[in-house]
mmCIF file of C-alpha atoms in Angstrom:
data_model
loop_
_atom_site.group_PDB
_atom_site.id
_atom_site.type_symbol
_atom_site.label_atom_id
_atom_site.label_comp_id
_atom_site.label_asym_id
_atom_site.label_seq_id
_atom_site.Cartn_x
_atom_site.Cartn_y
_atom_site.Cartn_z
ATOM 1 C CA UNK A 8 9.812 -10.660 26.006
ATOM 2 C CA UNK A 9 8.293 -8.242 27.874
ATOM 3 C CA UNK A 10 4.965 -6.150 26.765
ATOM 4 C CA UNK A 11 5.467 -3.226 25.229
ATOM 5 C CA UNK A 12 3.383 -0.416 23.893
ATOM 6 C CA UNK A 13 4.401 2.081 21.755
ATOM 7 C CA UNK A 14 1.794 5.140 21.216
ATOM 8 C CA UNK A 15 2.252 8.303 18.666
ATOM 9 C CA UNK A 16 0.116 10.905 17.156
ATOM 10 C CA UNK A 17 0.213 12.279 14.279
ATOM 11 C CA UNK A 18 -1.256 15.089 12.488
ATOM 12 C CA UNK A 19 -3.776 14.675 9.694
ATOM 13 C CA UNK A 20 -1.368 15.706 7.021
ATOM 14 C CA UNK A 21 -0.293 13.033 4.048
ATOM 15 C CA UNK A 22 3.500 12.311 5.301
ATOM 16 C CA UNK A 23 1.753 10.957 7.951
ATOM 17 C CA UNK A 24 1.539 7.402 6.475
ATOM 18 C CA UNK A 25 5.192 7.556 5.869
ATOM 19 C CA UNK A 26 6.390 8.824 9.206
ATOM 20 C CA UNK A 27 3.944 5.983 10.333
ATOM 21 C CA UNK A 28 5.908 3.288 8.300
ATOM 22 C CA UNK A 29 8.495 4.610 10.085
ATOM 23 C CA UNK A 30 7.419 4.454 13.500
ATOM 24 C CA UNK A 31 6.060 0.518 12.263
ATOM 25 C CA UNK A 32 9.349 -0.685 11.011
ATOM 26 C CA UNK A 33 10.925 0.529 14.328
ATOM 27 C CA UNK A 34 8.575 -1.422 16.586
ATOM 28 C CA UNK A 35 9.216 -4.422 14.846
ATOM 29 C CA UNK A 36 12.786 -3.990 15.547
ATOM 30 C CA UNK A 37 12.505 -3.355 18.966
ATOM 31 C CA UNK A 38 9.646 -6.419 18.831
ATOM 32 C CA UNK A 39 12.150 -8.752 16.453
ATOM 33 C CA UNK A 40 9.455 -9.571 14.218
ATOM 34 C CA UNK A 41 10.264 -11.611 11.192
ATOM 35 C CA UNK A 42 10.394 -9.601 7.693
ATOM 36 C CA UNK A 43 7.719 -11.691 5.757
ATOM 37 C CA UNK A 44 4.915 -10.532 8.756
ATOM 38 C CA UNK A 45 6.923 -6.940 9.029
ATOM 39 C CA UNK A 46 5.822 -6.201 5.411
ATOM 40 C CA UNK A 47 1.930 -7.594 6.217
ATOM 41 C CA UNK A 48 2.206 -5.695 9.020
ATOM 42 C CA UNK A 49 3.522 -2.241 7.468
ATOM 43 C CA UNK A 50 1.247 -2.833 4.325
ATOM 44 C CA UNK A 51 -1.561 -3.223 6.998
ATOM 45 C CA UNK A 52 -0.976 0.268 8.912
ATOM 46 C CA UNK A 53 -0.239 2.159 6.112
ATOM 47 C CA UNK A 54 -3.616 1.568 4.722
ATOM 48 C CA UNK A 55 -4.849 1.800 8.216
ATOM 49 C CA UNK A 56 -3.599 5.143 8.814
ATOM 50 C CA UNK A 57 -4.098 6.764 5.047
ATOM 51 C CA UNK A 58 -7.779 6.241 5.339
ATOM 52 C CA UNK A 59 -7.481 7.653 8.940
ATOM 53 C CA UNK A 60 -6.339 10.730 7.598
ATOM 54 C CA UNK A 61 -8.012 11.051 4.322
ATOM 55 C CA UNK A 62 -11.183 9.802 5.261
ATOM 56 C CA UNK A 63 -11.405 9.831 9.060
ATOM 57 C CA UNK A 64 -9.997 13.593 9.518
ATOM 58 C CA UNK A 65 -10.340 14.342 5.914
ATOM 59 C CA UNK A 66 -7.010 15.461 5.509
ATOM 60 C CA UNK A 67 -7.643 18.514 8.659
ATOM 61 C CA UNK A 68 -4.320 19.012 10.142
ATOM 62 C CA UNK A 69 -5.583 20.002 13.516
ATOM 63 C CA UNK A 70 -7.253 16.681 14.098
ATOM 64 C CA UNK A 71 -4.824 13.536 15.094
ATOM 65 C CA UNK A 72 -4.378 9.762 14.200
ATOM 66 C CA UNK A 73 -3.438 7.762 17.013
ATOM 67 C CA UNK A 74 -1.277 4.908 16.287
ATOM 68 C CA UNK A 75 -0.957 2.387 18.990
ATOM 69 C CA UNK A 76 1.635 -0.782 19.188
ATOM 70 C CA UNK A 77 0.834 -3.350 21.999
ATOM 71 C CA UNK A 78 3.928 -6.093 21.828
ATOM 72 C CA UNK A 79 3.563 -9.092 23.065
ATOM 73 C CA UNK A 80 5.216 -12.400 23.067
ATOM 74 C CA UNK A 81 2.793 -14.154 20.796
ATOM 75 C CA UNK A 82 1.080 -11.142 19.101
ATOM 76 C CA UNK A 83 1.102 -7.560 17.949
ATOM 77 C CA UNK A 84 -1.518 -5.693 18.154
ATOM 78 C CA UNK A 85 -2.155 -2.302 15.937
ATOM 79 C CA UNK A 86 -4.806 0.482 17.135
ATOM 80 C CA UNK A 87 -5.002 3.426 14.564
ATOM 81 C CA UNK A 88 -7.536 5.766 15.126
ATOM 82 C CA UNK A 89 -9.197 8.615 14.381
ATOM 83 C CA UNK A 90 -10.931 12.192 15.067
ATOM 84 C CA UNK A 91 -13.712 12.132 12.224
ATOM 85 C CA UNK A 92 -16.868 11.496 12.258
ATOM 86 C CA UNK A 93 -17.002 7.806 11.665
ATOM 87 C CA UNK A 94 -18.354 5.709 8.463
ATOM 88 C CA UNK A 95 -21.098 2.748 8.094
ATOM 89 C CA UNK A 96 -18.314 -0.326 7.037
ATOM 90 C CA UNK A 97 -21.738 -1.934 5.462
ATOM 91 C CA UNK A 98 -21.546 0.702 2.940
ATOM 92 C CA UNK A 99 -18.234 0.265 1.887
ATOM 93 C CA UNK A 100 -18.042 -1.372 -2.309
ATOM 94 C CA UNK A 101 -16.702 -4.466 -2.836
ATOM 95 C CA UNK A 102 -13.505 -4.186 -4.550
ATOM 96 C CA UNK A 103 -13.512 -7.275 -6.191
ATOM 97 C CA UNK A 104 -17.005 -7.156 -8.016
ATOM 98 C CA UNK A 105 -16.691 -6.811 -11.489
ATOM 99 C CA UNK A 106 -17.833 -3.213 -11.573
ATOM 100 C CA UNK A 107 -14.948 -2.483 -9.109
ATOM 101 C CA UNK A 108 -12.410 -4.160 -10.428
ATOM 102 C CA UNK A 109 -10.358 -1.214 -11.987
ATOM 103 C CA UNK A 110 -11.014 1.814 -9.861
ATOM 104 C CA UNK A 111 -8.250 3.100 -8.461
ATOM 105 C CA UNK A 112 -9.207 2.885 -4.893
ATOM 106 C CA UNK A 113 -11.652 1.014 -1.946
ATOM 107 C CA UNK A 114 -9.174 -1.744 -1.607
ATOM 108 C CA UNK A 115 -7.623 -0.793 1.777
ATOM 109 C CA UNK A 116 -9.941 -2.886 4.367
ATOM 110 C CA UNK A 117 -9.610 -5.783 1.667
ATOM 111 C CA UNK A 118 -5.818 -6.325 2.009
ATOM 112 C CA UNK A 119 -5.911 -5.276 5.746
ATOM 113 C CA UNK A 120 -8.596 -8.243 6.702
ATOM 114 C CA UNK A 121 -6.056 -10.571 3.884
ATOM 115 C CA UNK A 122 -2.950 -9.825 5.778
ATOM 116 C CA UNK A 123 -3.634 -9.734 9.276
ATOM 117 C CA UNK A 124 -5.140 -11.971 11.641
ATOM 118 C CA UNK A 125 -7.814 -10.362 13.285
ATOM 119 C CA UNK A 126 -9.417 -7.193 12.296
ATOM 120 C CA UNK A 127 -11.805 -5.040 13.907
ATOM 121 C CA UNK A 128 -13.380 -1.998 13.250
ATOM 122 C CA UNK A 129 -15.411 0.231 15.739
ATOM 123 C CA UNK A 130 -16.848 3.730 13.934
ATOM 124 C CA UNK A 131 -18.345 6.067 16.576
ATOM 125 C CA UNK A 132 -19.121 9.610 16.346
ATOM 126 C CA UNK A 133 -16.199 10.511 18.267
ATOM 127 C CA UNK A 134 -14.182 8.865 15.473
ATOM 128 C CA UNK A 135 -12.999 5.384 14.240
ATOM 129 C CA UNK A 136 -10.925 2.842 15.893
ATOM 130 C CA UNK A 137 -9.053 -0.282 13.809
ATOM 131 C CA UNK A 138 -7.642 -2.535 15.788
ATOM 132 C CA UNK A 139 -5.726 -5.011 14.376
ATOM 133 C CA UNK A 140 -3.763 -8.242 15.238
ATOM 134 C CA UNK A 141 -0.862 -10.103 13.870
ATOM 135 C CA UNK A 142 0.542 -13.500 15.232
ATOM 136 C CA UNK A 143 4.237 -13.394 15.345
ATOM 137 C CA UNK A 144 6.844 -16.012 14.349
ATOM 138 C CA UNK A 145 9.831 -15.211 15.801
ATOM 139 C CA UNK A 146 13.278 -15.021 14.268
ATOM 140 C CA UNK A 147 15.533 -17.553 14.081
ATOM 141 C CA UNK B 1 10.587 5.561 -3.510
ATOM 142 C CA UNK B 2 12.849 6.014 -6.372
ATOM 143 C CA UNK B 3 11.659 6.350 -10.177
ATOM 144 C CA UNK B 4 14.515 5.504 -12.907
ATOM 145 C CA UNK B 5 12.961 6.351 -16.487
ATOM 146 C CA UNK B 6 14.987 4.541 -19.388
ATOM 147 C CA UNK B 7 13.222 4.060 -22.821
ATOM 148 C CA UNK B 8 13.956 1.229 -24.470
ATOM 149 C CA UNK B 9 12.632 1.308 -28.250
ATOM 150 C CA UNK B 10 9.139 3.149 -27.955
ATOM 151 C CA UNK B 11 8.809 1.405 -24.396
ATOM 152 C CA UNK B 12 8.992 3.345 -21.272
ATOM 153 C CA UNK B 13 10.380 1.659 -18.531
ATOM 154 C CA UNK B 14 9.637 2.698 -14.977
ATOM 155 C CA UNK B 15 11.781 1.326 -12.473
ATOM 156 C CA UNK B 16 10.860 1.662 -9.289
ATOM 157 C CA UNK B 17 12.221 1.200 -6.077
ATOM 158 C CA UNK B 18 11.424 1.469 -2.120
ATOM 159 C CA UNK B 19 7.814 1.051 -0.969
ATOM 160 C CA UNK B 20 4.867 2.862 -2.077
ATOM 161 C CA UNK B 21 2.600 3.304 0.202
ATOM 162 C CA UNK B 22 0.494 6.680 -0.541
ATOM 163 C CA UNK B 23 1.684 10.256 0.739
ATOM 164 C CA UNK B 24 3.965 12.597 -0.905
ATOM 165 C CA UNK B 25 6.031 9.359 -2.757
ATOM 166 C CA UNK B 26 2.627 8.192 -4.382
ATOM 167 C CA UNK B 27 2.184 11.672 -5.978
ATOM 168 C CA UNK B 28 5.674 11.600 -7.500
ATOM 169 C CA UNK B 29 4.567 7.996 -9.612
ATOM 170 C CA UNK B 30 1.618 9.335 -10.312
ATOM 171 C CA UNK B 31 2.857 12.389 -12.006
ATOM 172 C CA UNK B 32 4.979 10.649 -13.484
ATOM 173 C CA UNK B 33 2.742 8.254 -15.273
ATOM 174 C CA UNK B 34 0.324 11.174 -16.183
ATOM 175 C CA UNK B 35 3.432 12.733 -17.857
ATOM 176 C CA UNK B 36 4.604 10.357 -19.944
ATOM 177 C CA UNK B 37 0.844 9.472 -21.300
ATOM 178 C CA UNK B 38 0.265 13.007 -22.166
ATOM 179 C CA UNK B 39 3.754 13.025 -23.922
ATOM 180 C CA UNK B 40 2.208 10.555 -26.542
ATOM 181 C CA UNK B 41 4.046 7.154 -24.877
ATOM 182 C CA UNK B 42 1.607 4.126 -25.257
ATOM 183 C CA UNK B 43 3.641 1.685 -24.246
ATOM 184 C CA UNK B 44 4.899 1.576 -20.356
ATOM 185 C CA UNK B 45 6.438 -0.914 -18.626
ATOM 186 C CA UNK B 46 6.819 -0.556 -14.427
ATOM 187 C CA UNK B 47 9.640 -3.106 -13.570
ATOM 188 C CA UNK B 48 8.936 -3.877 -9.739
ATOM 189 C CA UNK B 49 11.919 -5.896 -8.640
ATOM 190 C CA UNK B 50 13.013 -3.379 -5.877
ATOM 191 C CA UNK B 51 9.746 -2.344 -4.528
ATOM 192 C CA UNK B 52 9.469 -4.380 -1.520
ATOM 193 C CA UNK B 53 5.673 -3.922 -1.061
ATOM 194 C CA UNK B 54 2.994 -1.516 -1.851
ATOM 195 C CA UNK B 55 -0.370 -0.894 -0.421
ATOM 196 C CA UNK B 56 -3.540 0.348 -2.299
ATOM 197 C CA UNK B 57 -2.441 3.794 -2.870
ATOM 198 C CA UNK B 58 0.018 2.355 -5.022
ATOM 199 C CA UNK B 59 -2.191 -0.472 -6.634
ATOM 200 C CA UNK B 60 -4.327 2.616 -7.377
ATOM 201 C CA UNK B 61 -2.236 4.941 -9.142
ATOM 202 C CA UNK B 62 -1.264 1.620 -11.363
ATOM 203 C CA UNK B 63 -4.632 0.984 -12.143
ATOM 204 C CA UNK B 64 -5.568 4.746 -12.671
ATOM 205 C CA UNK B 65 -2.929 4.799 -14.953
ATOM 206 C CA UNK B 66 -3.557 1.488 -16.797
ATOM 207 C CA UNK B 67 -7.155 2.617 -17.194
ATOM 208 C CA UNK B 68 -5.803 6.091 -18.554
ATOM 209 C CA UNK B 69 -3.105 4.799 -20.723
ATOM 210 C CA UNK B 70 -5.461 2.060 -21.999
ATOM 211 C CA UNK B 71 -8.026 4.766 -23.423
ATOM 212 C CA UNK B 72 -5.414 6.289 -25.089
ATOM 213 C CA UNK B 73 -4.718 3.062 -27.062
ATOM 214 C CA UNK B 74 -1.894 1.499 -25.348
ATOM 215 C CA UNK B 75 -0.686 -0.386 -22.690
ATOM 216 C CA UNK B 76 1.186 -0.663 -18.894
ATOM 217 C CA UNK B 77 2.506 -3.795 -18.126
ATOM 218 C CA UNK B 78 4.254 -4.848 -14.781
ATOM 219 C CA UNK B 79 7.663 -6.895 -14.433
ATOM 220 C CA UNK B 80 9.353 -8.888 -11.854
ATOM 221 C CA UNK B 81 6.473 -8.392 -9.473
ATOM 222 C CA UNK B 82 7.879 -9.096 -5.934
ATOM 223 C CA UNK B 83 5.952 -11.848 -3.539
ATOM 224 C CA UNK B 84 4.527 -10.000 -1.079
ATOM 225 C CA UNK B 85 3.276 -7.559 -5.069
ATOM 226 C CA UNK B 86 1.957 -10.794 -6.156
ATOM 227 C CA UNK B 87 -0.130 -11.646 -3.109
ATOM 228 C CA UNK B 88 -1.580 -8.047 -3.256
ATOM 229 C CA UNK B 89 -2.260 -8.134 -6.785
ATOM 230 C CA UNK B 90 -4.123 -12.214 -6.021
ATOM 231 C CA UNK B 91 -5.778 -11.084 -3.217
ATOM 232 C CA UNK B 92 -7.457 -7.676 -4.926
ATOM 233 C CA UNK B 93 -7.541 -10.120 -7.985
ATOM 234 C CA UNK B 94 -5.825 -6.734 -9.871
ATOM 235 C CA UNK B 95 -3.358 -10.444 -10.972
ATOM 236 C CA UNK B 96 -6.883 -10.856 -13.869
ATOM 237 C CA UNK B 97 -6.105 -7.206 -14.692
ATOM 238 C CA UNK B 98 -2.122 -6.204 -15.442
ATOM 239 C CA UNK B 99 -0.189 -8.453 -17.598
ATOM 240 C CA UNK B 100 2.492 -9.553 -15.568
ATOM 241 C CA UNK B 101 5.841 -10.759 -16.657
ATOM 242 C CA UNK B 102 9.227 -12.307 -15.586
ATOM 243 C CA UNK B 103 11.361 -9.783 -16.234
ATOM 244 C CA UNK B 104 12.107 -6.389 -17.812
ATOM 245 C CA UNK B 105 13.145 -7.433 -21.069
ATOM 246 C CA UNK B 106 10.464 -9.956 -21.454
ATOM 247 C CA UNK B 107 7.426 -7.109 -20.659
ATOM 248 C CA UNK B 108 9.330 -5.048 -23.170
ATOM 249 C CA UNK B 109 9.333 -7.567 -26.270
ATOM 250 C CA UNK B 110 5.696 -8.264 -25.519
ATOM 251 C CA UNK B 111 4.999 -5.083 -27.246
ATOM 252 C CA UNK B 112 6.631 -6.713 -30.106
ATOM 253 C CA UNK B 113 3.642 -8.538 -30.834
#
């Protein structure tokens, strides 16, 4: 298969994440990516892109979330980022101490480092880039 | 995502289906739960078997409502979790949290007890 790269924005506005799921599910198409890594790999830009928005841009609709797809034979690999004014990831609770256990949210960058293979995270005060990767197994 | 409310007994059953992933859809299930423990129900029941996955928005609004609906003296209890659910649930260990069960009927008798 050839490369491929697939780049949107979208405005800071809450249907982003779905019209991002949408945009994901479409790219895996086009990339015939198997289901079982398709839902890792929707689960993983949803979260990707709702903290983008919410706590990048803080929900302004004039600043963007860029959502990048690089295809390639082996790999996919995810860029979502930002227009805010970036965050310390040390600061960030754990979500699985006991005192965290039940509160509703800080679990995003959890699952997204559980379900995909390589995660990075670059905050800069020009905003925050997530890059992540997910090793394909293609369909049968 | 779809919500389907049925009552079965003094159980409210929540059946869900689609993905929930946060945005306008999350709001809906949130609502939804924040309705029905304001309208006195204590026992709840979300029955998972079409949601293909969810993310932490919708772990969230669960938890925010088991937390809200366990203050009030009752319960929420999740049913035919999914596998790609389950591994979310193992992996933000929310699996030591919810009571979990088979099936639909099987969440609702547990209130039986």
């Amino acid at each position: 298969m050839k490369q491929q790269t697939i780049e949107k924005k979208f405005r800071s506005r809450p249907q982003a994440v779905v019209k991002a799921e949408r945009l994901t599910e479409k790219v895996g198409r086009k990339c015939e990516v198997d289901t079982g890594l398709m839902q890792d790999i929707c689960i993983a830009v949803t979260e990707a892109v709702n903290n983008a928005v919410e706590h990048g841009n803080n929900l302004e609709p004039d600043k963007f979330v860029t959502l990048r797809f690089d295809c390639f034979e082996n790999l996919i690999r995810i860029t979502v980022g930002d227009e805010g004014p970036g965050f310390d990831v040390g600061l960030v609770a754990d979500p699985l101490s006991p005192e965290n256990l039940t509160k509703p949210n800080g679990r995003g960058l959890l699952i997204v480092e559980s379900l995909m293979d390589e995660v990075s995270i670059k905050p800069s005060a020009a905003g925050t880039v997530v890059v992540m990767v997910k090793n394909l197994v293609k369909k049968r | 995502m779809q919500i389907k409310h049925v009552t079965s007994g003094d159980v409210a059953v929540l059946h869900l289906q689609g993905k929930i992933m946060g945005g306008p859809d999350a709001t809906s299930l949130h609502e939804k739960l924040h309705e029905l423990i304001e309208s006195g129900t204590r026992s709840v029941v979300i029955d998972l078997r079409d949601v293909d996955w969810m993310n932490s928005s919708g772990l969230g609004i669960l938890i925010g409502g088991l937390s809200a609906i366990r203050k009030s003296g009752g319960d929420l209890r999740l049913a035919s979790v999914t596998e790609k659910i389950e591994e979310v649930l193992r992996i933000t260990k929310l699996d030591r949290v919810f009571d979990v069960y088979g099936s639909t009927d099987e969440a609702v008798t547990s209130y039986e007890s």
